[in-house]
CSV table of C-alpha atoms in Angstrom, one decimal:
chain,number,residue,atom,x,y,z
A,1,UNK,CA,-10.4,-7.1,-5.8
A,2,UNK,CA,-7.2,-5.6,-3.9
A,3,UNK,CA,-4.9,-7.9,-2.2
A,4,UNK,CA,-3.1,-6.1,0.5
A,5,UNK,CA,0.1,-8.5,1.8
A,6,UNK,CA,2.1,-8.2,4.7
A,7,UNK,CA,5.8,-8.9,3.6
A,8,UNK,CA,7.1,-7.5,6.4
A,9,UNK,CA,5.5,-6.5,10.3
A,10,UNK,CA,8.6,-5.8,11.8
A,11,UNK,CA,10.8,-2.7,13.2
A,12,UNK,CA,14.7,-2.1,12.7
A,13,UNK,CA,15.6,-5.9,13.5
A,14,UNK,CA,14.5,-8.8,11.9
A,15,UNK,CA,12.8,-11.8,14.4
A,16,UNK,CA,12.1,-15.5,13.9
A,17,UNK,CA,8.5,-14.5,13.1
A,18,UNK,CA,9.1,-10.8,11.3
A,19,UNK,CA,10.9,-9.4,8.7
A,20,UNK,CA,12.0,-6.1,8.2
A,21,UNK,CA,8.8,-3.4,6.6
A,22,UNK,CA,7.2,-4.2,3.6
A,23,UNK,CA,3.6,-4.0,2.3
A,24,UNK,CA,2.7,-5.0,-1.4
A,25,UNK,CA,-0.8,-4.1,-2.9
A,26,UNK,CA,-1.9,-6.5,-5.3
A,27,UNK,CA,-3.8,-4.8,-8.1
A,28,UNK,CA,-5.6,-5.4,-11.6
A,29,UNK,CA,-2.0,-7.8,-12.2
A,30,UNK,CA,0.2,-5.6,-10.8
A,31,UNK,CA,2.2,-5.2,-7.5
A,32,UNK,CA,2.9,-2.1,-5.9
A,33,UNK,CA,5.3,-2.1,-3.2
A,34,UNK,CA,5.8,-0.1,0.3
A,35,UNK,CA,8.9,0.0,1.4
A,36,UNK,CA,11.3,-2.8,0.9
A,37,UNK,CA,13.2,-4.2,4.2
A,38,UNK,CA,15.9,-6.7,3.6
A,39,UNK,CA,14.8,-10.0,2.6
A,40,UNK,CA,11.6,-8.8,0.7
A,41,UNK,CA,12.4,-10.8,-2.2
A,42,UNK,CA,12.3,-13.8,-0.1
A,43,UNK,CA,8.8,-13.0,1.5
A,44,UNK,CA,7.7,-12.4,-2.1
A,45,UNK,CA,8.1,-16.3,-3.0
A,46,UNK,CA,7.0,-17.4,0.1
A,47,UNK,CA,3.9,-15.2,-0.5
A,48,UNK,CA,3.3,-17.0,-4.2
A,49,UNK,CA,4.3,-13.8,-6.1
A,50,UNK,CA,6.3,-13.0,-9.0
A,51,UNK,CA,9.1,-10.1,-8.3
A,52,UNK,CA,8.1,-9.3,-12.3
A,53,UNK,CA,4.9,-7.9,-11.4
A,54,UNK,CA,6.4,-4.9,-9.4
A,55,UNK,CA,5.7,-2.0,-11.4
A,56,UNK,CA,6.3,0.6,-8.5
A,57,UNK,CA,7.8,1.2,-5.5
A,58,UNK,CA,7.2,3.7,-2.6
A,59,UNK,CA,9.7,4.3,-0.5
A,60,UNK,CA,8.9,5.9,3.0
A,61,UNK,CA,12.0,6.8,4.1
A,62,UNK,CA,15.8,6.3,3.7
A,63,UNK,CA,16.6,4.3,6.7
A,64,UNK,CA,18.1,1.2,6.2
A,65,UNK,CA,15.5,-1.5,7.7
A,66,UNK,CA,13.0,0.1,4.8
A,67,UNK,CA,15.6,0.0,1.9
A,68,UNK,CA,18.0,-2.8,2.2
A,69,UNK,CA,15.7,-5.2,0.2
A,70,UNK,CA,15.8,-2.9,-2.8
A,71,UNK,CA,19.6,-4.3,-4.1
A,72,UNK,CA,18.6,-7.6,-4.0
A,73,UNK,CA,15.2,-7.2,-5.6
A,74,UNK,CA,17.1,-5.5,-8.3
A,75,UNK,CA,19.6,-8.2,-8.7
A,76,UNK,CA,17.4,-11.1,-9.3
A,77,UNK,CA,15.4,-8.8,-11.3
A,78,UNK,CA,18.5,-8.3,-13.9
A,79,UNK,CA,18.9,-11.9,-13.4
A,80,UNK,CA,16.0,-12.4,-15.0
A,81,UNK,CA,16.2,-10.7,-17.8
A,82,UNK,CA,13.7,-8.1,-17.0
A,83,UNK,CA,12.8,-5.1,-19.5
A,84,UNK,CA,10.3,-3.4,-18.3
A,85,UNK,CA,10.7,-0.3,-16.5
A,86,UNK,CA,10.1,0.4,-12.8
A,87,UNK,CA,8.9,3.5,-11.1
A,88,UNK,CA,10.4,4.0,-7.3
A,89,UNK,CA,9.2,7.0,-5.4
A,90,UNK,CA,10.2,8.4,-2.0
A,91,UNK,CA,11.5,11.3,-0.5
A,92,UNK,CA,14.6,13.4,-1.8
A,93,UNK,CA,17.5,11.7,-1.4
A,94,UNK,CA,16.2,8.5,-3.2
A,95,UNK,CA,18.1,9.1,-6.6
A,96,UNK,CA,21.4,9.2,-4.9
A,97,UNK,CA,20.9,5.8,-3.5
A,98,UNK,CA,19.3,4.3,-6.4
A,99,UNK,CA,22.5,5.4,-8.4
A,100,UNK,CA,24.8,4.1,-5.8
A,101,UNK,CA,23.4,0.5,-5.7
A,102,UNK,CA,22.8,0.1,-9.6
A,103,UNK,CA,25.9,1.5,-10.8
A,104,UNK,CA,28.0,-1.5,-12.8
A,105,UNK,CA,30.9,-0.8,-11.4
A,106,UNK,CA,29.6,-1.3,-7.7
A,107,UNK,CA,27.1,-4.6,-7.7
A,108,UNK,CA,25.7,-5.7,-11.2
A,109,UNK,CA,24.3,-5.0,-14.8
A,110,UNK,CA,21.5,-3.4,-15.0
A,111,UNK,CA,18.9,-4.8,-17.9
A,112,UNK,CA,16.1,-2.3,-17.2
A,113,UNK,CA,15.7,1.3,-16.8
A,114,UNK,CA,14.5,2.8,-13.4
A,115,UNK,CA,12.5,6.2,-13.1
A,116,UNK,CA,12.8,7.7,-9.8
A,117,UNK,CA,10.5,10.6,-8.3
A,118,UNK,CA,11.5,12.4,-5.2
A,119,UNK,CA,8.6,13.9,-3.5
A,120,UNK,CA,9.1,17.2,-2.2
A,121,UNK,CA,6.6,19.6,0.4
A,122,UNK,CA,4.2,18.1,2.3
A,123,UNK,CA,1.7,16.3,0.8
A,124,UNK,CA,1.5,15.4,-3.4
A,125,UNK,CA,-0.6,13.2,-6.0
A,126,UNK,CA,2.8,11.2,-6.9
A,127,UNK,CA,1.3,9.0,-9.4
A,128,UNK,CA,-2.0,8.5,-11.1
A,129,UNK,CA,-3.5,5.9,-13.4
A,130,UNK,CA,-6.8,5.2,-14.8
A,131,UNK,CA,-8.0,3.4,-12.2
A,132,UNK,CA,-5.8,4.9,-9.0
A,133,UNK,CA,-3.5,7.2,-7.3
A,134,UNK,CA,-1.1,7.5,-4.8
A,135,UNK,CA,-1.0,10.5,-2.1
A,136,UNK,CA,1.9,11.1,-0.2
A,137,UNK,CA,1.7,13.0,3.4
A,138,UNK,CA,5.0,13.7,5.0
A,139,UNK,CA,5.4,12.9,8.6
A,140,UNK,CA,7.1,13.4,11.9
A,141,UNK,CA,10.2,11.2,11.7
A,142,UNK,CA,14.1,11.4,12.3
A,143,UNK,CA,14.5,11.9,8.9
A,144,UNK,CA,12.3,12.7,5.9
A,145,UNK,CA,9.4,10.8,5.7
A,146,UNK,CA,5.9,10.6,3.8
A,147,UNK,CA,2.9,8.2,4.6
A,148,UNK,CA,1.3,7.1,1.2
A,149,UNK,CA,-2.4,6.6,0.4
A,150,UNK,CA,-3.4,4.1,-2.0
A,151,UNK,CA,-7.0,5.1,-3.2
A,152,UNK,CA,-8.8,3.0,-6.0
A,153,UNK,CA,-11.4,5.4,-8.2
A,154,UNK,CA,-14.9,4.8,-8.1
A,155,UNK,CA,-16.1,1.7,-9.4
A,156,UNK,CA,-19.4,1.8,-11.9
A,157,UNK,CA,-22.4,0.5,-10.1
A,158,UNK,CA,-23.7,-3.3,-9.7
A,159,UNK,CA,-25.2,-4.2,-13.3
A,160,UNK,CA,-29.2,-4.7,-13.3
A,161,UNK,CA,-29.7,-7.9,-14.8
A,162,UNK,CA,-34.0,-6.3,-14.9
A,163,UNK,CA,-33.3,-3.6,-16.3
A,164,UNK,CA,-30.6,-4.9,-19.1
A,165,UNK,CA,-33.4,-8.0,-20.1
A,166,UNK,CA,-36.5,-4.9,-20.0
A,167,UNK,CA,-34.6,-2.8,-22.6
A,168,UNK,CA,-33.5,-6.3,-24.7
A,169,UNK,CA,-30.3,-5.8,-24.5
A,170,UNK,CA,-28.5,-9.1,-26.0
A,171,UNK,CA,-26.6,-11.2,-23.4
A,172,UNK,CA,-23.0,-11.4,-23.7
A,173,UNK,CA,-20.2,-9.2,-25.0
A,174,UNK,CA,-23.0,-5.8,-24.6
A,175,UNK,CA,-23.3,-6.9,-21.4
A,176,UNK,CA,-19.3,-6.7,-20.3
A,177,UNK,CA,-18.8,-3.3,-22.0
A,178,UNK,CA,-21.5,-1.6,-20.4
A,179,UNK,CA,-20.1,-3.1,-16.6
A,180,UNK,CA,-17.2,-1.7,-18.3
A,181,UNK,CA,-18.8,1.6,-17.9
A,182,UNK,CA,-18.9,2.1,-21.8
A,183,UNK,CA,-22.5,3.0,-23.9
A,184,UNK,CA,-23.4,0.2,-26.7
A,185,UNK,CA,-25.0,0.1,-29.8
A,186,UNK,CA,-28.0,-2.3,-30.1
A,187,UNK,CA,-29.1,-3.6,-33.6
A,188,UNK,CA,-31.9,-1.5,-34.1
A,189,UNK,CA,-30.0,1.4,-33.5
A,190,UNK,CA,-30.6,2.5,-29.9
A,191,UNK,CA,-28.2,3.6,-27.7
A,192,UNK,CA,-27.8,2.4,-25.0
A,193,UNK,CA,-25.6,3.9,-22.3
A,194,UNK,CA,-24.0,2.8,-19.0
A,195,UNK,CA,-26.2,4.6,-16.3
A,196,UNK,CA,-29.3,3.1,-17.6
A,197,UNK,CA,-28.2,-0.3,-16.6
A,198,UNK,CA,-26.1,0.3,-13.3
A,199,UNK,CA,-26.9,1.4,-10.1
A,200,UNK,CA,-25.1,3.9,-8.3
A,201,UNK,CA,-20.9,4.5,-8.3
A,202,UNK,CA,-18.9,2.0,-6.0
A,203,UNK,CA,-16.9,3.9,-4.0
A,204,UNK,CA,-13.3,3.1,-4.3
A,205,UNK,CA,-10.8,1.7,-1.7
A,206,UNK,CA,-8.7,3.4,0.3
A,207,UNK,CA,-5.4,2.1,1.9
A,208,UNK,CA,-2.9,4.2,4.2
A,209,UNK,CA,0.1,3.2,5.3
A,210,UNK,CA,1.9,5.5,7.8
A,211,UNK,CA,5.8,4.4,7.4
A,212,UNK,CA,7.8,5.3,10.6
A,213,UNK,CA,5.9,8.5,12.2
A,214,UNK,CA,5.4,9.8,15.6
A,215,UNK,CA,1.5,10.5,16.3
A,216,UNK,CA,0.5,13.4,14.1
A,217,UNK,CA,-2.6,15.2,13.3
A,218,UNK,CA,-2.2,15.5,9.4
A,219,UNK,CA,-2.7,11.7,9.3
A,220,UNK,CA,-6.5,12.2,10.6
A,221,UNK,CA,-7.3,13.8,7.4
A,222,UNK,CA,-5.0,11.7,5.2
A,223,UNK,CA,-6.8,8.5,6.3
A,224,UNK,CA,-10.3,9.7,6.8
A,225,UNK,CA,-12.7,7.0,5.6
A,226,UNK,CA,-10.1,4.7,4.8
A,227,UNK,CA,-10.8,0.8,4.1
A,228,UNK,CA,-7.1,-0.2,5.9
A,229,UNK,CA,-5.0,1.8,7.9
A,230,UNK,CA,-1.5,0.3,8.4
A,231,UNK,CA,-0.3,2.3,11.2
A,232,UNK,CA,3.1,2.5,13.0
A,233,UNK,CA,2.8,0.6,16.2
A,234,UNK,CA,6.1,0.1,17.6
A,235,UNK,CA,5.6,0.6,21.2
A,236,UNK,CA,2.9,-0.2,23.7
A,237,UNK,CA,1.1,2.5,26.1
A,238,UNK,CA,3.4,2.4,28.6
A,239,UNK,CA,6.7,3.2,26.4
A,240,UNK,CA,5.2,6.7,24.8
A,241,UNK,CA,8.2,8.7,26.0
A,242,UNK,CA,10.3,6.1,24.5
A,243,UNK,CA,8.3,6.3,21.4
A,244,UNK,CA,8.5,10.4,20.8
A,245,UNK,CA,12.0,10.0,21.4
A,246,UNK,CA,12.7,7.7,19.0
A,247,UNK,CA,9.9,9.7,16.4
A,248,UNK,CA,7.5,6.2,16.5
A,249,UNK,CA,3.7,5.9,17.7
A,250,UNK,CA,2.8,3.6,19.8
A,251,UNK,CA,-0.5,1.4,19.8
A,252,UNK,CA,-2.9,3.6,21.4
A,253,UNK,CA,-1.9,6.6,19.4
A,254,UNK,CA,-2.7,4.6,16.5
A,255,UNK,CA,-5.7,3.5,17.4
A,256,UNK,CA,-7.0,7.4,18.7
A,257,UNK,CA,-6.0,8.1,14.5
A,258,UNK,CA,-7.9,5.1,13.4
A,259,UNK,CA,-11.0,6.1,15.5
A,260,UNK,CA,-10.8,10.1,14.8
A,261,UNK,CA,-10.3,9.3,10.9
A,262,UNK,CA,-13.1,7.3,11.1
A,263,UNK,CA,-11.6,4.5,8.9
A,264,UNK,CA,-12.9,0.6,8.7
A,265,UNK,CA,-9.8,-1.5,9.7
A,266,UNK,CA,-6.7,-1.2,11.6
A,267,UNK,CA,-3.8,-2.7,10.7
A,268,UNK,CA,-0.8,-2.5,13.6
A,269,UNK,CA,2.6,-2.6,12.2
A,270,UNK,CA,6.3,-2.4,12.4
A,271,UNK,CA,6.3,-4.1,15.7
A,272,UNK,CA,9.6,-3.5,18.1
A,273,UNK,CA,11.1,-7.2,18.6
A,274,UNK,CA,10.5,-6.6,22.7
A,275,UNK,CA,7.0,-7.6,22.1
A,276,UNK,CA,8.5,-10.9,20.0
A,277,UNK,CA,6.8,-13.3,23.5
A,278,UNK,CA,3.7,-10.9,23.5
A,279,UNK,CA,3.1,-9.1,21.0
A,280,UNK,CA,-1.0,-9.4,21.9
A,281,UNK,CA,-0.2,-6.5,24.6
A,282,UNK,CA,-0.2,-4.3,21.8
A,283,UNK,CA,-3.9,-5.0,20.2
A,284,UNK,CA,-5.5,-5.7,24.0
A,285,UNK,CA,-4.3,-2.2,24.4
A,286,UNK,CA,-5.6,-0.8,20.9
A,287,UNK,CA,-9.1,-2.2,21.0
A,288,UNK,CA,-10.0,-0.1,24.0
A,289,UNK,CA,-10.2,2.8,21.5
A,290,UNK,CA,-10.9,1.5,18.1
A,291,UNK,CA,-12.3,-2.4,18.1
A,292,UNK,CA,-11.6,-3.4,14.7
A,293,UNK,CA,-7.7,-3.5,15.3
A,294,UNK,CA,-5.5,-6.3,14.4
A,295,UNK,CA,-1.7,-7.1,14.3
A,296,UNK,CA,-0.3,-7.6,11.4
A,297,UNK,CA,2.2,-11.0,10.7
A,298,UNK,CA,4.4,-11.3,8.1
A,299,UNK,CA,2.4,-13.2,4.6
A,300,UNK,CA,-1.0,-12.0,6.2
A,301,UNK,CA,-3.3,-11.1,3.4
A,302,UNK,CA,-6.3,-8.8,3.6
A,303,UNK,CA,-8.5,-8.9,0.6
A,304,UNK,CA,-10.7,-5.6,-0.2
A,305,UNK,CA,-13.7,-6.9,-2.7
Protein backbone atom coordinates (compact mmCIF):
# COMPACT_ATOMS: atom_id res chain seq x y z
CA UNK A 1 0.00 0.00 0.00
CA UNK A 2 1.16 3.75 -0.77
CA UNK A 3 0.47 6.40 1.65
CA UNK A 4 0.42 9.70 -0.11
CA UNK A 5 0.45 12.69 2.83
CA UNK A 6 -0.21 16.12 2.51
CA UNK A 7 2.35 18.04 4.69
CA UNK A 8 1.87 20.96 3.18
CA UNK A 9 -1.36 22.56 0.73
CA UNK A 10 -0.29 25.90 0.68
CA UNK A 11 1.42 28.72 -1.66
CA UNK A 12 4.32 31.18 -0.75
CA UNK A 13 2.69 32.14 2.79
CA UNK A 14 1.94 29.98 5.41
CA UNK A 15 -2.02 30.23 6.95
CA UNK A 16 -3.65 29.10 10.13
CA UNK A 17 -4.86 26.04 8.21
CA UNK A 18 -1.77 25.51 5.56
CA UNK A 19 1.70 25.15 5.56
CA UNK A 20 4.12 25.94 3.11
CA UNK A 21 4.39 22.71 -0.02
CA UNK A 22 5.18 19.40 0.92
CA UNK A 23 4.05 15.94 -0.09
CA UNK A 24 5.61 12.65 1.44
CA UNK A 25 4.90 9.19 -0.19
CA UNK A 26 4.93 6.55 2.24
CA UNK A 27 6.42 3.43 0.73
CA UNK A 28 7.58 -0.34 1.58
CA UNK A 29 9.09 1.67 5.17
CA UNK A 30 10.36 4.40 3.57
CA UNK A 31 9.39 8.19 3.02
CA UNK A 32 10.07 9.99 0.00
CA UNK A 33 9.65 13.60 0.11
CA UNK A 34 8.35 16.47 -2.39
CA UNK A 35 9.53 19.49 -1.70
CA UNK A 36 10.05 20.69 1.73
CA UNK A 37 8.38 24.22 2.88
CA UNK A 38 9.33 25.61 6.16
CA UNK A 39 7.95 23.85 9.03
CA UNK A 40 7.89 20.30 7.30
CA UNK A 41 9.49 18.69 10.20
CA UNK A 42 6.71 19.90 12.33
CA UNK A 43 3.85 18.42 9.99
CA UNK A 44 5.96 15.30 10.00
CA UNK A 45 5.17 14.63 13.82
CA UNK A 46 1.93 15.86 13.70
CA UNK A 47 1.39 13.33 10.76
CA UNK A 48 2.93 10.25 13.17
CA UNK A 49 6.07 9.92 11.11
CA UNK A 50 9.61 9.45 11.86
CA UNK A 51 12.03 12.17 9.94
CA UNK A 52 14.53 8.84 9.97
CA UNK A 53 12.57 7.21 7.37
CA UNK A 54 13.31 9.95 4.66
CA UNK A 55 15.57 8.32 2.31
CA UNK A 56 15.02 10.91 -0.52
CA UNK A 57 14.03 14.09 -1.43
CA UNK A 58 12.73 15.85 -4.61
CA UNK A 59 13.10 19.19 -4.84
CA UNK A 60 10.88 21.02 -7.43
CA UNK A 61 12.39 24.18 -7.50
CA UNK A 62 14.64 26.59 -5.70
CA UNK A 63 12.24 29.08 -4.38
CA UNK A 64 12.18 29.59 -0.94
CA UNK A 65 8.48 28.53 0.23
CA UNK A 66 9.65 24.85 -1.23
CA UNK A 67 13.10 24.73 0.43
CA UNK A 68 13.24 26.46 3.73
CA UNK A 69 12.18 23.28 5.61
CA UNK A 70 15.26 21.46 4.33
CA UNK A 71 17.83 23.25 7.24
CA UNK A 72 15.76 22.30 9.87
CA UNK A 73 15.03 18.79 8.76
CA UNK A 74 18.74 18.41 8.54
CA UNK A 75 19.32 19.73 12.00
CA UNK A 76 17.22 17.52 14.00
CA UNK A 77 18.33 14.84 11.73
CA UNK A 78 22.18 15.42 13.06
CA UNK A 79 20.52 15.74 16.29
CA UNK A 80 19.69 12.54 16.18
CA UNK A 81 22.46 10.88 15.37
CA UNK A 82 21.53 9.83 12.04
CA UNK A 83 23.95 7.71 9.62
CA UNK A 84 22.44 6.84 6.94
CA UNK A 85 22.74 8.62 3.82
CA UNK A 86 20.04 10.74 2.02
CA UNK A 87 19.55 11.24 -1.61
CA UNK A 88 18.06 14.96 -2.58
CA UNK A 89 17.28 15.71 -6.20
CA UNK A 90 16.13 18.85 -8.01
CA UNK A 91 17.10 21.01 -10.56
CA UNK A 92 20.74 22.50 -11.07
CA UNK A 93 21.47 24.80 -8.61
CA UNK A 94 20.55 22.35 -5.72
CA UNK A 95 24.28 21.46 -4.73
CA UNK A 96 25.10 25.02 -4.10
CA UNK A 97 22.44 25.33 -1.62
CA UNK A 98 22.88 22.08 -0.05
CA UNK A 99 26.54 23.21 0.60
CA UNK A 100 25.65 26.53 1.87
CA UNK A 101 23.17 25.23 4.64
CA UNK A 102 25.31 22.18 5.79
CA UNK A 103 28.62 23.70 5.89
CA UNK A 104 29.95 23.65 9.87
CA UNK A 105 31.04 26.75 9.87
CA UNK A 106 27.47 28.25 8.91
CA UNK A 107 24.59 26.17 10.99
CA UNK A 108 25.74 22.72 12.46
CA UNK A 109 27.65 19.29 12.22
CA UNK A 110 26.77 17.22 9.90
CA UNK A 111 26.64 13.26 11.07
CA UNK A 112 25.53 11.86 7.64
CA UNK A 113 26.59 12.16 4.13
CA UNK A 114 24.13 13.76 1.48
CA UNK A 115 24.23 12.72 -2.35
CA UNK A 116 22.71 15.36 -4.50
CA UNK A 117 21.57 14.87 -8.28
CA UNK A 118 20.79 17.90 -10.33
CA UNK A 119 18.50 17.06 -13.16
CA UNK A 120 19.29 18.58 -16.23
CA UNK A 121 17.09 18.72 -19.92
CA UNK A 122 13.69 18.17 -19.90
CA UNK A 123 12.49 15.15 -18.70
CA UNK A 124 14.84 12.09 -16.88
CA UNK A 125 14.47 8.61 -15.02
CA UNK A 126 16.26 10.34 -11.74
CA UNK A 127 16.16 7.32 -9.62
CA UNK A 128 15.17 3.75 -9.89
CA UNK A 129 14.79 0.91 -7.47
CA UNK A 130 13.50 -2.54 -7.55
CA UNK A 131 10.26 -1.80 -7.06
CA UNK A 132 9.96 2.06 -8.47
CA UNK A 133 11.11 5.14 -10.23
CA UNK A 134 11.00 8.59 -10.29
CA UNK A 135 10.46 10.78 -13.71
CA UNK A 136 11.14 14.22 -13.74
CA UNK A 137 9.36 16.67 -16.42
CA UNK A 138 10.46 20.23 -16.42
CA UNK A 139 7.94 22.84 -16.46
CA UNK A 140 6.85 26.39 -17.16
CA UNK A 141 7.90 28.35 -14.05
CA UNK A 142 9.93 31.62 -13.10
CA UNK A 143 12.70 29.65 -12.48
CA UNK A 144 13.79 26.08 -13.19
CA UNK A 145 11.37 23.67 -12.38
CA UNK A 146 10.52 19.75 -12.93
CA UNK A 147 7.18 17.98 -11.99
CA UNK A 148 8.10 14.42 -10.65
CA UNK A 149 6.26 11.11 -11.24
CA UNK A 150 6.23 8.52 -8.73
CA UNK A 151 5.35 5.18 -10.55
CA UNK A 152 5.37 1.82 -8.53
CA UNK A 153 6.31 -1.36 -11.08
CA UNK A 154 3.84 -3.94 -11.70
CA UNK A 155 2.80 -5.90 -8.98
CA UNK A 156 2.57 -10.01 -9.61
CA UNK A 157 -1.00 -11.05 -9.83
CA UNK A 158 -3.67 -12.08 -7.04
CA UNK A 159 -2.46 -15.62 -5.74
CA UNK A 160 -5.04 -18.63 -6.63
CA UNK A 161 -5.68 -20.29 -3.60
CA UNK A 162 -7.42 -23.35 -6.47
CA UNK A 163 -4.95 -23.61 -8.31
CA UNK A 164 -2.01 -23.62 -5.45
CA UNK A 165 -4.25 -26.58 -3.34
CA UNK A 166 -4.90 -28.54 -7.29
CA UNK A 167 -1.12 -28.74 -7.80
CA UNK A 168 -0.44 -29.62 -3.75
CA UNK A 169 1.47 -27.10 -3.13
CA UNK A 170 2.17 -27.08 0.84
CA UNK A 171 0.64 -24.12 2.63
CA UNK A 172 2.90 -21.75 4.19
CA UNK A 173 6.38 -20.39 3.44
CA UNK A 174 5.90 -21.87 -0.67
CA UNK A 175 3.04 -19.97 -0.55
CA UNK A 176 4.80 -16.35 0.31
CA UNK A 177 7.68 -16.83 -2.08
CA UNK A 178 5.66 -17.63 -5.01
CA UNK A 179 3.32 -14.09 -4.13
CA UNK A 180 6.76 -13.10 -3.98
CA UNK A 181 6.94 -13.74 -7.64
CA UNK A 182 9.73 -16.36 -7.17
CA UNK A 183 9.45 -20.38 -8.63
CA UNK A 184 9.63 -23.15 -5.70
CA UNK A 185 10.75 -26.44 -5.33
CA UNK A 186 8.17 -28.95 -4.04
CA UNK A 187 9.37 -32.28 -2.41
CA UNK A 188 8.93 -34.53 -5.16
CA UNK A 189 10.89 -32.46 -7.25
CA UNK A 190 8.55 -30.32 -9.40
CA UNK A 191 8.88 -27.01 -10.11
CA UNK A 192 6.80 -25.00 -9.53
CA UNK A 193 6.94 -21.42 -10.90
CA UNK A 194 5.14 -18.13 -10.18
CA UNK A 195 2.67 -17.70 -13.26
CA UNK A 196 1.13 -21.05 -12.68
CA UNK A 197 -0.34 -19.75 -9.44
CA UNK A 198 -1.08 -16.00 -10.18
CA UNK A 199 -3.31 -14.26 -12.25
CA UNK A 200 -2.43 -11.59 -14.30
CA UNK A 201 0.37 -8.45 -13.45
CA UNK A 202 -1.15 -5.64 -11.13
CA UNK A 203 -0.46 -2.66 -12.70
CA UNK A 204 1.48 -0.27 -10.60
CA UNK A 205 0.64 3.18 -9.16
CA UNK A 206 1.25 6.21 -10.48
CA UNK A 207 1.53 9.59 -8.67
CA UNK A 208 2.31 13.17 -10.32
CA UNK A 209 2.95 16.06 -8.65
CA UNK A 210 3.28 19.25 -10.76
CA UNK A 211 5.37 21.71 -8.30
CA UNK A 212 4.81 25.41 -9.27
CA UNK A 213 3.86 25.38 -13.20
CA UNK A 214 1.78 27.40 -15.48
CA UNK A 215 -0.63 25.09 -17.60
CA UNK A 216 1.46 23.08 -20.02
CA UNK A 217 0.95 20.46 -22.41
CA UNK A 218 3.90 18.09 -21.56
CA UNK A 219 2.14 17.35 -18.33
CA UNK A 220 -0.76 15.55 -20.41
CA UNK A 221 1.59 12.90 -21.21
CA UNK A 222 3.53 12.91 -18.04
CA UNK A 223 0.38 12.09 -15.99
CA UNK A 224 -1.46 9.98 -18.45
CA UNK A 225 -3.29 7.16 -16.51
CA UNK A 226 -2.13 8.40 -13.37
CA UNK A 227 -3.72 7.08 -9.84
CA UNK A 228 -3.19 10.87 -8.21
CA UNK A 229 -2.44 13.91 -9.78
CA UNK A 230 -1.38 16.74 -7.33
CA UNK A 231 -1.67 19.67 -9.47
CA UNK A 232 -0.86 23.36 -8.92
CA UNK A 233 -4.00 25.24 -8.19
CA UNK A 234 -3.22 28.49 -6.93
CA UNK A 235 -5.75 30.61 -8.48
CA UNK A 236 -9.39 30.34 -9.39
CA UNK A 237 -11.04 30.84 -13.03
CA UNK A 238 -11.45 34.19 -12.80
CA UNK A 239 -7.58 35.13 -11.88
CA UNK A 240 -5.89 33.33 -15.12
CA UNK A 241 -4.12 36.37 -16.15
CA UNK A 242 -2.98 36.73 -12.74
CA UNK A 243 -1.94 33.16 -12.81
CA UNK A 244 0.37 33.25 -16.22
CA UNK A 245 1.79 36.18 -14.85
CA UNK A 246 2.96 34.86 -11.97
CA UNK A 247 3.89 31.16 -14.02
CA UNK A 248 0.94 29.21 -11.68
CA UNK A 249 -2.32 27.29 -13.09
CA UNK A 250 -5.23 27.85 -11.83
CA UNK A 251 -8.12 25.26 -10.93
CA UNK A 252 -9.76 24.81 -14.19
CA UNK A 253 -6.53 24.44 -16.02
CA UNK A 254 -5.78 21.71 -13.69
CA UNK A 255 -8.71 20.02 -13.98
CA UNK A 256 -8.67 20.28 -18.25
CA UNK A 257 -4.91 18.27 -17.50
CA UNK A 258 -6.61 15.84 -15.17
CA UNK A 259 -9.44 15.15 -17.69
CA UNK A 260 -7.11 15.08 -21.04
CA UNK A 261 -4.53 12.73 -19.14
CA UNK A 262 -7.15 10.64 -18.35
CA UNK A 263 -5.92 10.05 -14.72
CA UNK A 264 -8.22 8.64 -11.60
CA UNK A 265 -7.94 11.41 -8.90
CA UNK A 266 -7.21 15.00 -8.62
CA UNK A 267 -5.56 16.36 -6.04
CA UNK A 268 -5.71 20.56 -5.94
CA UNK A 269 -2.69 22.06 -4.29
CA UNK A 270 -0.57 24.94 -3.30
CA UNK A 271 -3.61 27.03 -2.62
CA UNK A 272 -3.02 31.04 -2.60
CA UNK A 273 -4.01 32.25 1.12
CA UNK A 274 -6.93 34.64 -0.77
CA UNK A 275 -9.03 31.55 -0.84
CA UNK A 276 -8.10 30.97 3.14
CA UNK A 277 -12.50 31.93 3.86
CA UNK A 278 -13.32 29.88 0.61
CA UNK A 279 -11.21 27.87 -0.55
CA UNK A 280 -14.38 25.46 -1.90
CA UNK A 281 -14.56 28.11 -4.96
CA UNK A 282 -11.68 26.43 -6.19
CA UNK A 283 -13.14 22.60 -6.40
CA UNK A 284 -16.92 23.91 -7.37
CA UNK A 285 -15.04 25.33 -10.17
CA UNK A 286 -12.85 22.20 -10.96
CA UNK A 287 -15.57 19.61 -10.91
CA UNK A 288 -17.25 21.15 -13.95
CA UNK A 289 -14.45 19.49 -16.01
CA UNK A 290 -13.05 16.58 -14.16
CA UNK A 291 -15.57 15.21 -11.14
CA UNK A 292 -13.25 13.32 -9.07
CA UNK A 293 -11.35 16.57 -7.78
CA UNK A 294 -10.65 17.32 -4.29
CA UNK A 295 -8.67 19.97 -2.26
CA UNK A 296 -6.00 18.97 -0.61
CA UNK A 297 -5.50 20.04 3.51
CA UNK A 298 -2.49 19.88 5.29
CA UNK A 299 -2.13 15.91 7.20
CA UNK A 300 -4.69 14.61 4.49
CA UNK A 301 -3.77 11.07 3.63
CA UNK A 302 -4.76 9.19 0.44
CA UNK A 303 -4.05 5.54 0.54
CA UNK A 304 -3.41 3.74 -2.95
CA UNK A 305 -4.00 -0.32 -2.15
Amino acid sequence: MIKVIVLGSGAAIPTKSRNCASIAIQYNGEILLFDCGEGTQRQLIKAGKSIMKITKIFITHLHGDHIFGIPGLFHSMSLMHREKPIDVYGPKGVQKFIDFITSEENFFHKTFDINVHEIEGEKATVCETDMYRVEALKVDHSIPTYAYAFIERDRPGKFLVSKAIELGIPRGKLWGKLQRGKAVKLSDGRVITPDMVLGPPRRGKKIVYTGDTRFTEALIDFAKEADLLIHDSTFDESLSEKAREYFHSTCTEAAEIAKRANVKKLMLIHVSNRYEKNPGILVEQAKKIFENTILAKDLMVIELK
